[in-house]
Structures are given as structure tokens and as C-alpha cells.
Amino acid sequence: NAGVMQNPRHLVRRRGQEARLRCSPMKGHSHVYWYRQLPEEGLKFMVYLQKENIIDESGMPKERFSAEFPKEGPSILRIQQVVRGDSAAYFCASSYSGESYNEQFFGPGTRLTVL
Amino acid sequence: GESVGLHLPTLSVQEGDNSIINCAYSNSASDYFIWYKQESGKGPQFIIDIRSNMDKRQGQRVTVLLNKTVKHLSLQIAATQPGDSAVYFCAEPRRGSQGNLIFGKGTKLSVKP
């Protein structure tokens, strides 16, 4: 009965490199959400995906950031040409449905450090 | 506009005492709130939720109170234990979105033995 899994747990990149963060939702969940958390801050919504569809990407920067949730495999958050300001904890959550009252279960996060 | 904020950034309590963590919101149309607990190095964990048709909801050692008149909610933890040490966030769904949660900044609860 695994929960939401994220990997890697820690990722170090140099400026200009690419970062790929992976998220496997809970079994039976087809809705995935990505959030970013800066130190001493709350989580900020980035993007909401269902299988093969982006439902809401209103919180995601227009450049360098992309997300996908393919039919098979984990959801991927991709950050191209990383900058120091991208250093943060990135959390993935999943839910059974997309209704507002449906509980989102969070993974342990990926802590990205950009040197 | 939509926002969820917290009154105090840190709270220190003695083990065994009750803890009260507060949260204010600005949107009078908000109808659902969730409290999350985040331990160091971990993801947020659901604690309890409440809909706007309720004033109070109780769980195991936790109670959430909702005052719609002043747009305020609180999380009460009874007999606080060292394991309760964490950052606590209130959150609500962003209006017009599906599943897009707005989180407050968080209150760090420290429990002294």
C-alpha cells in the first residue's frame, strides 16, 4: 500500500543544467499535482495533470518548466536551464478524483539545489 | 482576493498542554478548509478538514473551529506531544480551479518536554 513516491529525494544541478523530477501517484489515483515550496514558506501550486492531459498549469512559469503525466509511467516535472532561484522543495500530490473536496496525498518531495 | 494566512509564525508549548494554531482567510465565499502537518524533511500530511456548513469538527486529539463571521479558523491540539512538533498549514481550494490548493505560510509548533 505504497503512498505517493518521488525521486530523487535530493537533486543537485549546476546552473544551466536540466532537472527531471519524477512522481508516482498512489495506486488507483489518476490526478497529480505539483507544488513548489521555498524555505520557510507554504506550498505554491504549479500544475495539475491527469493521465496524458494538463488540466491547470496556471502556477507554472511559462519558460523552462514543463510537466507531463503519460499513459504509462510516472509524472515528470522538467526544469530546463536551471537557475539558483529554482532551488526549492518540489512536492507531488495525487488524488482519486479532481473534486475540490477530494483529499490530496503528498509525496516526500524532491529537494533541488542549484549551484 | 484569495489568500490564506496565519497569525503567528512560531508556537512553543509544553508537552501535555493544548495548542491552538490560527488561520485567517480573506474570501468570504470559501467553503472548504484543510489543515496539514509537515514534519521536517517530509511532505504535508492531511490532519483534518472542515466545510463551511460546519462550525466545528473533531478528530483524534484535534479540533478545527471555523468562524465565518470573522473569516478565521483554528486548529486545536489536545495534550500536545513531542511528535506533534511540525509546521502546520491551513489550505483551501482556489475558487474556479480543480484541486489547486492555496496554502498559508505555516506555523511552526515546538513542543518542550
mmCIF file with all atom_site columns, C-alpha atoms in Angstrom:
data_model
loop_
_atom_site.group_PDB
_atom_site.id
_atom_site.type_symbol
_atom_site.label_atom_id
_atom_site.label_alt_id
_atom_site.label_comp_id
_atom_site.label_asym_id
_atom_site.label_entity_id
_atom_site.label_seq_id
_atom_site.pdbx_PDB_ins_code
_atom_site.Cartn_x
_atom_site.Cartn_y
_atom_site.Cartn_z
_atom_site.occupancy
_atom_site.B_iso_or_equiv
_atom_site.pdbx_formal_charge
_atom_site.auth_seq_id
_atom_site.auth_comp_id
_atom_site.auth_asym_id
_atom_site.auth_atom_id
_atom_site.pdbx_PDB_model_num
ATOM 1   C CA . ASN A 1 1   ? 0.000   0.000  0.000   1.00 0.00 ? 1   ASN A CA 1
ATOM 2   C CA . ALA A 1 2   ? 2.654   2.472  -1.122  1.00 0.00 ? 2   ALA A CA 1
ATOM 3   C CA . GLY A 1 3   ? 1.915   6.154  -0.909  1.00 0.00 ? 3   GLY A CA 1
ATOM 4   C CA . VAL A 1 4   ? 2.994   8.806  -3.350  1.00 0.00 ? 4   VAL A CA 1
ATOM 5   C CA . MET A 1 5   ? 6.584   8.242  -4.369  1.00 0.00 ? 5   MET A CA 1
ATOM 6   C CA . GLN A 1 6   ? 9.004   10.835 -5.598  1.00 0.00 ? 6   GLN A CA 1
ATOM 7   C CA . ASN A 1 7   ? 12.536  10.529 -6.829  1.00 0.00 ? 7   ASN A CA 1
ATOM 8   C CA . PRO A 1 8   ? 15.146  11.549 -6.494  1.00 0.00 ? 8   PRO A CA 1
ATOM 9   C CA . ARG A 1 9   ? 14.769  12.822 -2.941  1.00 0.00 ? 9   ARG A CA 1
ATOM 10  C CA . HIS A 1 10  ? 17.681  15.185 -3.401  1.00 0.00 ? 10  HIS A CA 1
ATOM 11  C CA . LEU A 1 11  ? 18.968  16.595 -6.661  1.00 0.00 ? 11  LEU A CA 1
ATOM 12  C CA . VAL A 1 12  ? 21.928  18.874 -7.204  1.00 0.00 ? 12  VAL A CA 1
ATOM 13  C CA . ARG A 1 13  ? 22.367  20.668 -10.509 1.00 0.00 ? 13  ARG A CA 1
ATOM 14  C CA . ARG A 1 14  ? 24.644  23.375 -11.794 1.00 0.00 ? 14  ARG A CA 1
ATOM 15  C CA . ARG A 1 15  ? 23.200  26.448 -13.428 1.00 0.00 ? 15  ARG A CA 1
ATOM 16  C CA . GLY A 1 16  ? 22.167  25.726 -16.993 1.00 0.00 ? 16  GLY A CA 1
ATOM 17  C CA . GLN A 1 17  ? 21.600  22.005 -16.495 1.00 0.00 ? 17  GLN A CA 1
ATOM 18  C CA . GLU A 1 18  ? 18.273  20.214 -16.665 1.00 0.00 ? 18  GLU A CA 1
ATOM 19  C CA . ALA A 1 19  ? 16.391  18.802 -13.698 1.00 0.00 ? 19  ALA A CA 1
ATOM 20  C CA . ARG A 1 20  ? 13.897  15.952 -14.002 1.00 0.00 ? 20  ARG A CA 1
ATOM 21  C CA . LEU A 1 21  ? 11.678  15.179 -11.057 1.00 0.00 ? 21  LEU A CA 1
ATOM 22  C CA . ARG A 1 22  ? 9.527   12.075 -11.006 1.00 0.00 ? 22  ARG A CA 1
ATOM 23  C CA . CYS A 1 23  ? 6.324   11.299 -9.206  1.00 0.00 ? 23  CYS A CA 1
ATOM 24  C CA . SER A 1 24  ? 4.404   8.053  -8.972  1.00 0.00 ? 24  SER A CA 1
ATOM 25  C CA . PRO A 1 25  ? 0.893   8.598  -7.600  1.00 0.00 ? 25  PRO A CA 1
ATOM 26  C CA . MET A 1 26  ? -0.852  6.345  -5.156  1.00 0.00 ? 26  MET A CA 1
ATOM 27  C CA . LYS A 1 27  ? -2.356  3.214  -6.637  1.00 0.00 ? 27  LYS A CA 1
ATOM 28  C CA . GLY A 1 28  ? -5.715  3.988  -8.168  1.00 0.00 ? 28  GLY A CA 1
ATOM 29  C CA . HIS A 1 29  ? -5.082  7.740  -8.372  1.00 0.00 ? 29  HIS A CA 1
ATOM 30  C CA . SER A 1 30  ? -5.122  9.367  -11.780 1.00 0.00 ? 30  SER A CA 1
ATOM 31  C CA . HIS A 1 31  ? -4.827  13.016 -10.695 1.00 0.00 ? 31  HIS A CA 1
ATOM 32  C CA . VAL A 1 32  ? -1.418  14.508 -9.990  1.00 0.00 ? 32  VAL A CA 1
ATOM 33  C CA . TYR A 1 33  ? -0.478  17.940 -8.677  1.00 0.00 ? 33  TYR A CA 1
ATOM 34  C CA . TRP A 1 34  ? 2.916   19.600 -8.395  1.00 0.00 ? 34  TRP A CA 1
ATOM 35  C CA . TYR A 1 35  ? 3.753   22.223 -5.775  1.00 0.00 ? 35  TYR A CA 1
ATOM 36  C CA . ARG A 1 36  ? 6.896   24.187 -5.002  1.00 0.00 ? 36  ARG A CA 1
ATOM 37  C CA . GLN A 1 37  ? 7.987   25.171 -1.527  1.00 0.00 ? 37  GLN A CA 1
ATOM 38  C CA . LEU A 1 38  ? 10.648  27.729 -0.742  1.00 0.00 ? 38  LEU A CA 1
ATOM 39  C CA . PRO A 1 39  ? 12.306  27.653 2.713   1.00 0.00 ? 39  PRO A CA 1
ATOM 40  C CA . GLU A 1 40  ? 10.044  28.949 5.486   1.00 0.00 ? 40  GLU A CA 1
ATOM 41  C CA . GLU A 1 41  ? 7.147   29.277 3.042   1.00 0.00 ? 41  GLU A CA 1
ATOM 42  C CA . GLY A 1 42  ? 3.937   27.476 2.249   1.00 0.00 ? 42  GLY A CA 1
ATOM 43  C CA . LEU A 1 43  ? 3.467   25.334 -0.828  1.00 0.00 ? 43  LEU A CA 1
ATOM 44  C CA . LYS A 1 44  ? 2.665   27.076 -4.112  1.00 0.00 ? 44  LYS A CA 1
ATOM 45  C CA . PHE A 1 45  ? 0.621   25.271 -6.750  1.00 0.00 ? 45  PHE A CA 1
ATOM 46  C CA . MET A 1 46  ? 2.318   24.743 -10.086 1.00 0.00 ? 46  MET A CA 1
ATOM 47  C CA . VAL A 1 47  ? 0.388   22.316 -12.258 1.00 0.00 ? 47  VAL A CA 1
ATOM 48  C CA . TYR A 1 48  ? -2.430  19.765 -12.195 1.00 0.00 ? 48  TYR A CA 1
ATOM 49  C CA . LEU A 1 49  ? -2.422  16.803 -14.555 1.00 0.00 ? 49  LEU A CA 1
ATOM 50  C CA . GLN A 1 50  ? -4.491  13.804 -15.386 1.00 0.00 ? 50  GLN A CA 1
ATOM 51  C CA . LYS A 1 51  ? -3.259  10.942 -17.490 1.00 0.00 ? 51  LYS A CA 1
ATOM 52  C CA . GLU A 1 52  ? -1.962  12.455 -20.759 1.00 0.00 ? 52  GLU A CA 1
ATOM 53  C CA . ASN A 1 53  ? -3.621  15.817 -20.049 1.00 0.00 ? 53  ASN A CA 1
ATOM 54  C CA . ILE A 1 54  ? -2.615  19.069 -18.417 1.00 0.00 ? 54  ILE A CA 1
ATOM 55  C CA . ILE A 1 55  ? -5.696  20.371 -16.619 1.00 0.00 ? 55  ILE A CA 1
ATOM 56  C CA . ASP A 1 56  ? -4.321  23.508 -14.963 1.00 0.00 ? 56  ASP A CA 1
ATOM 57  C CA . GLU A 1 57  ? -0.833  24.932 -15.372 1.00 0.00 ? 57  GLU A CA 1
ATOM 58  C CA . SER A 1 58  ? -1.614  28.394 -14.076 1.00 0.00 ? 58  SER A CA 1
ATOM 59  C CA . GLY A 1 59  ? 1.092   28.211 -11.404 1.00 0.00 ? 59  GLY A CA 1
ATOM 60  C CA . MET A 1 60  ? 3.896   27.068 -13.627 1.00 0.00 ? 60  MET A CA 1
ATOM 61  C CA . PRO A 1 61  ? 6.413   29.536 -15.087 1.00 0.00 ? 61  PRO A CA 1
ATOM 62  C CA . LYS A 1 62  ? 5.906   29.918 -18.821 1.00 0.00 ? 62  LYS A CA 1
ATOM 63  C CA . GLU A 1 63  ? 9.536   29.301 -19.663 1.00 0.00 ? 63  GLU A CA 1
ATOM 64  C CA . ARG A 1 64  ? 11.869  26.432 -18.793 1.00 0.00 ? 64  ARG A CA 1
ATOM 65  C CA . PHE A 1 65  ? 9.239   24.456 -16.865 1.00 0.00 ? 65  PHE A CA 1
ATOM 66  C CA . SER A 1 66  ? 7.147   21.634 -18.270 1.00 0.00 ? 66  SER A CA 1
ATOM 67  C CA . ALA A 1 67  ? 5.195   18.727 -16.876 1.00 0.00 ? 67  ALA A CA 1
ATOM 68  C CA . GLU A 1 68  ? 3.734   15.542 -18.223 1.00 0.00 ? 68  GLU A CA 1
ATOM 69  C CA . PHE A 1 69  ? 1.820   12.541 -16.977 1.00 0.00 ? 69  PHE A CA 1
ATOM 70  C CA . PRO A 1 70  ? 1.992   9.852  -19.646 1.00 0.00 ? 70  PRO A CA 1
ATOM 71  C CA . LYS A 1 71  ? -0.348  6.946  -20.018 1.00 0.00 ? 71  LYS A CA 1
ATOM 72  C CA . GLU A 1 72  ? 2.315   4.668  -18.599 1.00 0.00 ? 72  GLU A CA 1
ATOM 73  C CA . GLY A 1 73  ? 4.902   5.649  -16.037 1.00 0.00 ? 73  GLY A CA 1
ATOM 74  C CA . PRO A 1 74  ? 5.357   8.451  -13.552 1.00 0.00 ? 74  PRO A CA 1
ATOM 75  C CA . SER A 1 75  ? 4.587   12.115 -13.872 1.00 0.00 ? 75  SER A CA 1
ATOM 76  C CA . ILE A 1 76  ? 7.631   14.190 -14.750 1.00 0.00 ? 76  ILE A CA 1
ATOM 77  C CA . LEU A 1 77  ? 8.355   17.794 -13.831 1.00 0.00 ? 77  LEU A CA 1
ATOM 78  C CA . ARG A 1 78  ? 11.130  19.080 -16.044 1.00 0.00 ? 78  ARG A CA 1
ATOM 79  C CA . ILE A 1 79  ? 13.117  22.235 -15.462 1.00 0.00 ? 79  ILE A CA 1
ATOM 80  C CA . GLN A 1 80  ? 15.436  23.276 -18.245 1.00 0.00 ? 80  GLN A CA 1
ATOM 81  C CA . GLN A 1 81  ? 18.457  25.540 -17.828 1.00 0.00 ? 81  GLN A CA 1
ATOM 82  C CA . VAL A 1 82  ? 18.074  25.713 -14.083 1.00 0.00 ? 82  VAL A CA 1
ATOM 83  C CA . VAL A 1 83  ? 18.924  28.900 -12.189 1.00 0.00 ? 83  VAL A CA 1
ATOM 84  C CA . ARG A 1 84  ? 19.673  29.405 -8.496  1.00 0.00 ? 84  ARG A CA 1
ATOM 85  C CA . GLY A 1 85  ? 16.143  30.663 -7.918  1.00 0.00 ? 85  GLY A CA 1
ATOM 86  C CA . ASP A 1 86  ? 14.813  27.215 -8.845  1.00 0.00 ? 86  ASP A CA 1
ATOM 87  C CA . SER A 1 87  ? 16.316  25.799 -5.640  1.00 0.00 ? 87  SER A CA 1
ATOM 88  C CA . ALA A 1 88  ? 13.344  24.608 -3.614  1.00 0.00 ? 88  ALA A CA 1
ATOM 89  C CA . ALA A 1 89  ? 11.460  21.553 -2.468  1.00 0.00 ? 89  ALA A CA 1
ATOM 90  C CA . TYR A 1 90  ? 9.091   20.209 -5.105  1.00 0.00 ? 90  TYR A CA 1
ATOM 91  C CA . PHE A 1 91  ? 6.159   18.180 -3.878  1.00 0.00 ? 91  PHE A CA 1
ATOM 92  C CA . CYS A 1 92  ? 3.858   15.973 -5.825  1.00 0.00 ? 92  CYS A CA 1
ATOM 93  C CA . ALA A 1 93  ? 0.375   15.062 -4.622  1.00 0.00 ? 93  ALA A CA 1
ATOM 94  C CA . SER A 1 94  ? -2.205  12.689 -6.012  1.00 0.00 ? 94  SER A CA 1
ATOM 95  C CA . SER A 1 95  ? -5.917  12.219 -5.574  1.00 0.00 ? 95  SER A CA 1
ATOM 96  C CA . TYR A 1 96  ? -8.570  9.781  -6.646  1.00 0.00 ? 96  TYR A CA 1
ATOM 97  C CA . SER A 1 97  ? -10.648 12.464 -8.334  1.00 0.00 ? 97  SER A CA 1
ATOM 98  C CA . GLY A 1 98  ? -10.247 16.118 -9.194  1.00 0.00 ? 98  GLY A CA 1
ATOM 99  C CA . GLU A 1 99  ? -13.032 17.393 -6.983  1.00 0.00 ? 99  GLU A CA 1
ATOM 100 C CA . SER A 1 100 ? -12.039 20.102 -4.530  1.00 0.00 ? 100 SER A CA 1
ATOM 101 C CA . TYR A 1 101 ? -13.192 18.039 -1.551  1.00 0.00 ? 101 TYR A CA 1
ATOM 102 C CA . ASN A 1 102 ? -11.066 15.089 -2.549  1.00 0.00 ? 102 ASN A CA 1
ATOM 103 C CA . GLU A 1 103 ? -8.029  14.611 -0.311  1.00 0.00 ? 103 GLU A CA 1
ATOM 104 C CA . GLN A 1 104 ? -4.644  15.132 -1.871  1.00 0.00 ? 104 GLN A CA 1
ATOM 105 C CA . PHE A 1 105 ? -1.913  12.804 -0.650  1.00 0.00 ? 105 PHE A CA 1
ATOM 106 C CA . PHE A 1 106 ? 1.586   14.236 -0.761  1.00 0.00 ? 106 PHE A CA 1
ATOM 107 C CA . GLY A 1 107 ? 4.877   12.593 -1.524  1.00 0.00 ? 107 GLY A CA 1
ATOM 108 C CA . PRO A 1 108 ? 8.098   13.193 0.434   1.00 0.00 ? 108 PRO A CA 1
ATOM 109 C CA . GLY A 1 109 ? 9.324   15.796 -2.029  1.00 0.00 ? 109 GLY A CA 1
ATOM 110 C CA . THR A 1 110 ? 12.426  16.361 -4.120  1.00 0.00 ? 110 THR A CA 1
ATOM 111 C CA . ARG A 1 111 ? 14.846  18.933 -2.805  1.00 0.00 ? 111 ARG A CA 1
ATOM 112 C CA . LEU A 1 112 ? 16.533  20.650 -5.706  1.00 0.00 ? 112 LEU A CA 1
ATOM 113 C CA . THR A 1 113 ? 19.720  22.572 -5.121  1.00 0.00 ? 113 THR A CA 1
ATOM 114 C CA . VAL A 1 114 ? 21.157  24.643 -7.948  1.00 0.00 ? 114 VAL A CA 1
ATOM 115 C CA . LEU A 1 115 ? 24.816  25.528 -7.554  1.00 0.00 ? 115 LEU A CA 1
ATOM 116 C CA . GLY B 2 1   ? -8.512  38.388 -3.360  1.00 0.00 ? 1   GLY B CA 1
ATOM 117 C CA . GLU B 2 2   ? -7.922  34.829 -2.301  1.00 0.00 ? 2   GLU B CA 1
ATOM 118 C CA . SER B 2 3   ? -5.427  34.329 0.442   1.00 0.00 ? 3   SER B CA 1
ATOM 119 C CA . VAL B 2 4   ? -4.915  32.158 3.450   1.00 0.00 ? 4   VAL B CA 1
ATOM 120 C CA . GLY B 2 5   ? -2.627  33.480 6.121   1.00 0.00 ? 5   GLY B CA 1
ATOM 121 C CA . LEU B 2 6   ? -1.502  32.675 9.618   1.00 0.00 ? 6   LEU B CA 1
ATOM 122 C CA . HIS B 2 7   ? -1.263  34.901 12.650  1.00 0.00 ? 7   HIS B CA 1
ATOM 123 C CA . LEU B 2 8   ? 1.874   33.523 14.268  1.00 0.00 ? 8   LEU B CA 1
ATOM 124 C CA . PRO B 2 9   ? 4.913   32.008 12.610  1.00 0.00 ? 9   PRO B CA 1
ATOM 125 C CA . THR B 2 10  ? 6.060   30.031 15.681  1.00 0.00 ? 10  THR B CA 1
ATOM 126 C CA . LEU B 2 11  ? 4.400   28.496 18.704  1.00 0.00 ? 11  LEU B CA 1
ATOM 127 C CA . SER B 2 12  ? 6.155   26.843 21.625  1.00 0.00 ? 12  SER B CA 1
ATOM 128 C CA . VAL B 2 13  ? 4.172   24.758 24.111  1.00 0.00 ? 13  VAL B CA 1
ATOM 129 C CA . GLN B 2 14  ? 4.894   22.462 26.993  1.00 0.00 ? 14  GLN B CA 1
ATOM 130 C CA . GLU B 2 15  ? 4.267   18.773 26.499  1.00 0.00 ? 15  GLU B CA 1
ATOM 131 C CA . GLY B 2 16  ? 0.795   17.933 27.725  1.00 0.00 ? 16  GLY B CA 1
ATOM 132 C CA . ASP B 2 17  ? -0.589  21.421 27.162  1.00 0.00 ? 17  ASP B CA 1
ATOM 133 C CA . ASN B 2 18  ? -3.146  22.263 24.499  1.00 0.00 ? 18  ASN B CA 1
ATOM 134 C CA . SER B 2 19  ? -2.005  24.034 21.332  1.00 0.00 ? 19  SER B CA 1
ATOM 135 C CA . ILE B 2 20  ? -4.028  26.459 19.253  1.00 0.00 ? 20  ILE B CA 1
ATOM 136 C CA . ILE B 2 21  ? -2.919  27.404 15.761  1.00 0.00 ? 21  ILE B CA 1
ATOM 137 C CA . ASN B 2 22  ? -4.800  30.142 13.975  1.00 0.00 ? 22  ASN B CA 1
ATOM 138 C CA . CYS B 2 23  ? -5.505  30.943 10.351  1.00 0.00 ? 23  CYS B CA 1
ATOM 139 C CA . ALA B 2 24  ? -7.282  33.839 8.653   1.00 0.00 ? 24  ALA B CA 1
ATOM 140 C CA . TYR B 2 25  ? -8.768  33.843 5.185   1.00 0.00 ? 25  TYR B CA 1
ATOM 141 C CA . SER B 2 26  ? -9.996  36.690 3.038   1.00 0.00 ? 26  SER B CA 1
ATOM 142 C CA . ASN B 2 27  ? -12.555 35.159 0.691   1.00 0.00 ? 27  ASN B CA 1
ATOM 143 C CA . SER B 2 28  ? -15.971 35.063 2.321   1.00 0.00 ? 28  SER B CA 1
ATOM 144 C CA . ALA B 2 29  ? -17.101 32.572 -0.339  1.00 0.00 ? 29  ALA B CA 1
ATOM 145 C CA . SER B 2 30  ? -14.507 29.996 0.743   1.00 0.00 ? 30  SER B CA 1
ATOM 146 C CA . ASP B 2 31  ? -16.337 26.818 1.636   1.00 0.00 ? 31  ASP B CA 1
ATOM 147 C CA . TYR B 2 32  ? -13.706 24.230 2.440   1.00 0.00 ? 32  TYR B CA 1
ATOM 148 C CA . PHE B 2 33  ? -10.549 24.251 4.532   1.00 0.00 ? 33  PHE B CA 1
ATOM 149 C CA . ILE B 2 34  ? -7.880  21.712 5.274   1.00 0.00 ? 34  ILE B CA 1
ATOM 150 C CA . TRP B 2 35  ? -5.166  21.519 7.902   1.00 0.00 ? 35  TRP B CA 1
ATOM 151 C CA . TYR B 2 36  ? -1.871  19.870 7.011   1.00 0.00 ? 36  TYR B CA 1
ATOM 152 C CA . LYS B 2 37  ? 1.047   18.874 9.201   1.00 0.00 ? 37  LYS B CA 1
ATOM 153 C CA . GLN B 2 38  ? 4.533   18.922 7.744   1.00 0.00 ? 38  GLN B CA 1
ATOM 154 C CA . GLU B 2 39  ? 7.383   17.342 9.670   1.00 0.00 ? 39  GLU B CA 1
ATOM 155 C CA . SER B 2 40  ? 10.937  18.273 8.870   1.00 0.00 ? 40  SER B CA 1
ATOM 156 C CA . GLY B 2 41  ? 12.062  16.772 5.578   1.00 0.00 ? 41  GLY B CA 1
ATOM 157 C CA . LYS B 2 42  ? 8.667   15.311 4.758   1.00 0.00 ? 42  LYS B CA 1
ATOM 158 C CA . GLY B 2 43  ? 5.657   16.131 2.662   1.00 0.00 ? 43  GLY B CA 1
ATOM 159 C CA . PRO B 2 44  ? 2.459   17.623 4.112   1.00 0.00 ? 44  PRO B CA 1
ATOM 160 C CA . GLN B 2 45  ? 0.143   15.184 5.818   1.00 0.00 ? 45  GLN B CA 1
ATOM 161 C CA . PHE B 2 46  ? -3.613  15.680 5.986   1.00 0.00 ? 46  PHE B CA 1
ATOM 162 C CA . ILE B 2 47  ? -4.883  16.226 9.520   1.00 0.00 ? 47  ILE B CA 1
ATOM 163 C CA . ILE B 2 48  ? -8.480  17.337 9.329   1.00 0.00 ? 48  ILE B CA 1
ATOM 164 C CA . ASP B 2 49  ? -10.813 19.290 7.106   1.00 0.00 ? 49  ASP B CA 1
ATOM 165 C CA . ILE B 2 50  ? -13.987 21.299 7.534   1.00 0.00 ? 50  ILE B CA 1
ATOM 166 C CA . ARG B 2 51  ? -16.703 22.578 5.232   1.00 0.00 ? 51  ARG B CA 1
ATOM 167 C CA . SER B 2 52  ? -18.320 25.940 5.669   1.00 0.00 ? 52  SER B CA 1
ATOM 168 C CA . ASN B 2 53  ? -21.650 24.419 6.720   1.00 0.00 ? 53  ASN B CA 1
ATOM 169 C CA . MET B 2 54  ? -19.966 23.394 9.968   1.00 0.00 ? 54  MET B CA 1
ATOM 170 C CA . ASP B 2 55  ? -18.527 25.442 12.842  1.00 0.00 ? 55  ASP B CA 1
ATOM 171 C CA . LYS B 2 56  ? -16.568 22.668 14.458  1.00 0.00 ? 56  LYS B CA 1
ATOM 172 C CA . ARG B 2 57  ? -15.143 19.304 13.607  1.00 0.00 ? 57  ARG B CA 1
ATOM 173 C CA . GLN B 2 58  ? -13.292 16.915 15.856  1.00 0.00 ? 58  GLN B CA 1
ATOM 174 C CA . GLY B 2 59  ? -10.742 14.247 15.170  1.00 0.00 ? 59  GLY B CA 1
ATOM 175 C CA . GLN B 2 60  ? -8.392  12.307 17.335  1.00 0.00 ? 60  GLN B CA 1
ATOM 176 C CA . ARG B 2 61  ? -6.900  14.933 19.713  1.00 0.00 ? 61  ARG B CA 1
ATOM 177 C CA . VAL B 2 62  ? -7.548  17.644 17.122  1.00 0.00 ? 62  VAL B CA 1
ATOM 178 C CA . THR B 2 63  ? -10.428 20.043 16.703  1.00 0.00 ? 63  THR B CA 1
ATOM 179 C CA . VAL B 2 64  ? -10.932 22.585 13.958  1.00 0.00 ? 64  VAL B CA 1
ATOM 180 C CA . LEU B 2 65  ? -13.121 25.612 14.590  1.00 0.00 ? 65  LEU B CA 1
ATOM 181 C CA . LEU B 2 66  ? -14.469 27.796 11.825  1.00 0.00 ? 66  LEU B CA 1
ATOM 182 C CA . ASN B 2 67  ? -15.749 31.312 12.442  1.00 0.00 ? 67  ASN B CA 1
ATOM 183 C CA . LYS B 2 68  ? -17.214 32.547 9.194   1.00 0.00 ? 68  LYS B CA 1
ATOM 184 C CA . THR B 2 69  ? -18.173 35.912 10.651  1.00 0.00 ? 69  THR B CA 1
ATOM 185 C CA . VAL B 2 70  ? -14.571 36.958 11.122  1.00 0.00 ? 70  VAL B CA 1
ATOM 186 C CA . LYS B 2 71  ? -13.163 34.577 8.495   1.00 0.00 ? 71  LYS B CA 1
ATOM 187 C CA . HIS B 2 72  ? -10.977 32.716 10.924  1.00 0.00 ? 72  HIS B CA 1
ATOM 188 C CA . LEU B 2 73  ? -10.247 29.094 11.609  1.00 0.00 ? 73  LEU B CA 1
ATOM 189 C CA . SER B 2 74  ? -8.183  27.418 14.247  1.00 0.00 ? 74  SER B CA 1
ATOM 190 C CA . LEU B 2 75  ? -6.630  24.047 14.887  1.00 0.00 ? 75  LEU B CA 1
ATOM 191 C CA . GLN B 2 76  ? -6.613  22.866 18.457  1.00 0.00 ? 76  GLN B CA 1
ATOM 192 C CA . ILE B 2 77  ? -4.370  20.017 19.527  1.00 0.00 ? 77  ILE B CA 1
ATOM 193 C CA . ALA B 2 78  ? -5.128  18.477 22.893  1.00 0.00 ? 78  ALA B CA 1
ATOM 194 C CA . ALA B 2 79  ? -2.398  17.150 25.181  1.00 0.00 ? 79  ALA B CA 1
ATOM 195 C CA . THR B 2 80  ? 0.352   18.146 22.794  1.00 0.00 ? 80  THR B CA 1
ATOM 196 C CA . GLN B 2 81  ? 3.092   15.558 22.397  1.00 0.00 ? 81  GLN B CA 1
ATOM 197 C CA . PRO B 2 82  ? 6.679   15.811 21.105  1.00 0.00 ? 82  PRO B CA 1
ATOM 198 C CA . GLY B 2 83  ? 5.535   14.042 17.954  1.00 0.00 ? 83  GLY B CA 1
ATOM 199 C CA . ASP B 2 84  ? 3.271   16.984 17.212  1.00 0.00 ? 84  ASP B CA 1
ATOM 200 C CA . SER B 2 85  ? 6.305   19.188 16.569  1.00 0.00 ? 85  SER B CA 1
ATOM 201 C CA . ALA B 2 86  ? 5.974   20.252 12.945  1.00 0.00 ? 86  ALA B CA 1
ATOM 202 C CA . VAL B 2 87  ? 4.852   23.089 10.713  1.00 0.00 ? 87  VAL B CA 1
ATOM 203 C CA . TYR B 2 88  ? 1.096   23.350 10.370  1.00 0.00 ? 88  TYR B CA 1
ATOM 204 C CA . PHE B 2 89  ? -0.562  24.813 7.296   1.00 0.00 ? 89  PHE B CA 1
ATOM 205 C CA . CYS B 2 90  ? -4.121  25.736 6.594   1.00 0.00 ? 90  CYS B CA 1
ATOM 206 C CA . ALA B 2 91  ? -5.170  25.442 2.967   1.00 0.00 ? 91  ALA B CA 1
ATOM 207 C CA . GLU B 2 92  ? -8.209  25.911 0.784   1.00 0.00 ? 92  GLU B CA 1
ATOM 208 C CA . PRO B 2 93  ? -9.053  25.127 -2.834  1.00 0.00 ? 93  PRO B CA 1
ATOM 209 C CA . ARG B 2 94  ? -8.648  28.063 -5.183  1.00 0.00 ? 94  ARG B CA 1
ATOM 210 C CA . ARG B 2 95  ? -12.046 29.141 -6.474  1.00 0.00 ? 95  ARG B CA 1
ATOM 211 C CA . GLY B 2 96  ? -12.709 28.192 -10.036 1.00 0.00 ? 96  GLY B CA 1
ATOM 212 C CA . SER B 2 97  ? -9.994  25.569 -10.097 1.00 0.00 ? 97  SER B CA 1
ATOM 213 C CA . GLN B 2 98  ? -9.911  21.848 -9.604  1.00 0.00 ? 98  GLN B CA 1
ATOM 214 C CA . GLY B 2 99  ? -7.600  20.719 -6.879  1.00 0.00 ? 99  GLY B CA 1
ATOM 215 C CA . ASN B 2 100 ? -5.491  23.860 -6.884  1.00 0.00 ? 100 ASN B CA 1
ATOM 216 C CA . LEU B 2 101 ? -4.806  24.334 -3.176  1.00 0.00 ? 101 LEU B CA 1
ATOM 217 C CA . ILE B 2 102 ? -3.767  27.660 -1.666  1.00 0.00 ? 102 ILE B CA 1
ATOM 218 C CA . PHE B 2 103 ? -1.535  27.193 1.369   1.00 0.00 ? 103 PHE B CA 1
ATOM 219 C CA . GLY B 2 104 ? -0.894  29.614 4.173   1.00 0.00 ? 104 GLY B CA 1
ATOM 220 C CA . LYS B 2 105 ? 2.660   30.350 5.216   1.00 0.00 ? 105 LYS B CA 1
ATOM 221 C CA . GLY B 2 106 ? 2.643   27.938 8.157   1.00 0.00 ? 106 GLY B CA 1
ATOM 222 C CA . THR B 2 107 ? 3.059   27.923 11.928  1.00 0.00 ? 107 THR B CA 1
ATOM 223 C CA . LYS B 2 108 ? 5.969   26.056 13.419  1.00 0.00 ? 108 LYS B CA 1
ATOM 224 C CA . LEU B 2 109 ? 4.933   24.208 16.562  1.00 0.00 ? 109 LEU B CA 1
ATOM 225 C CA . SER B 2 110 ? 7.677   23.252 19.012  1.00 0.00 ? 110 SER B CA 1
ATOM 226 C CA . VAL B 2 111 ? 6.850   21.014 21.943  1.00 0.00 ? 111 VAL B CA 1
ATOM 227 C CA . LYS B 2 112 ? 9.054   21.274 25.018  1.00 0.00 ? 112 LYS B CA 1
ATOM 228 C CA . PRO B 2 113 ? 9.413   18.097 27.085  1.00 0.00 ? 113 PRO B CA 1
#
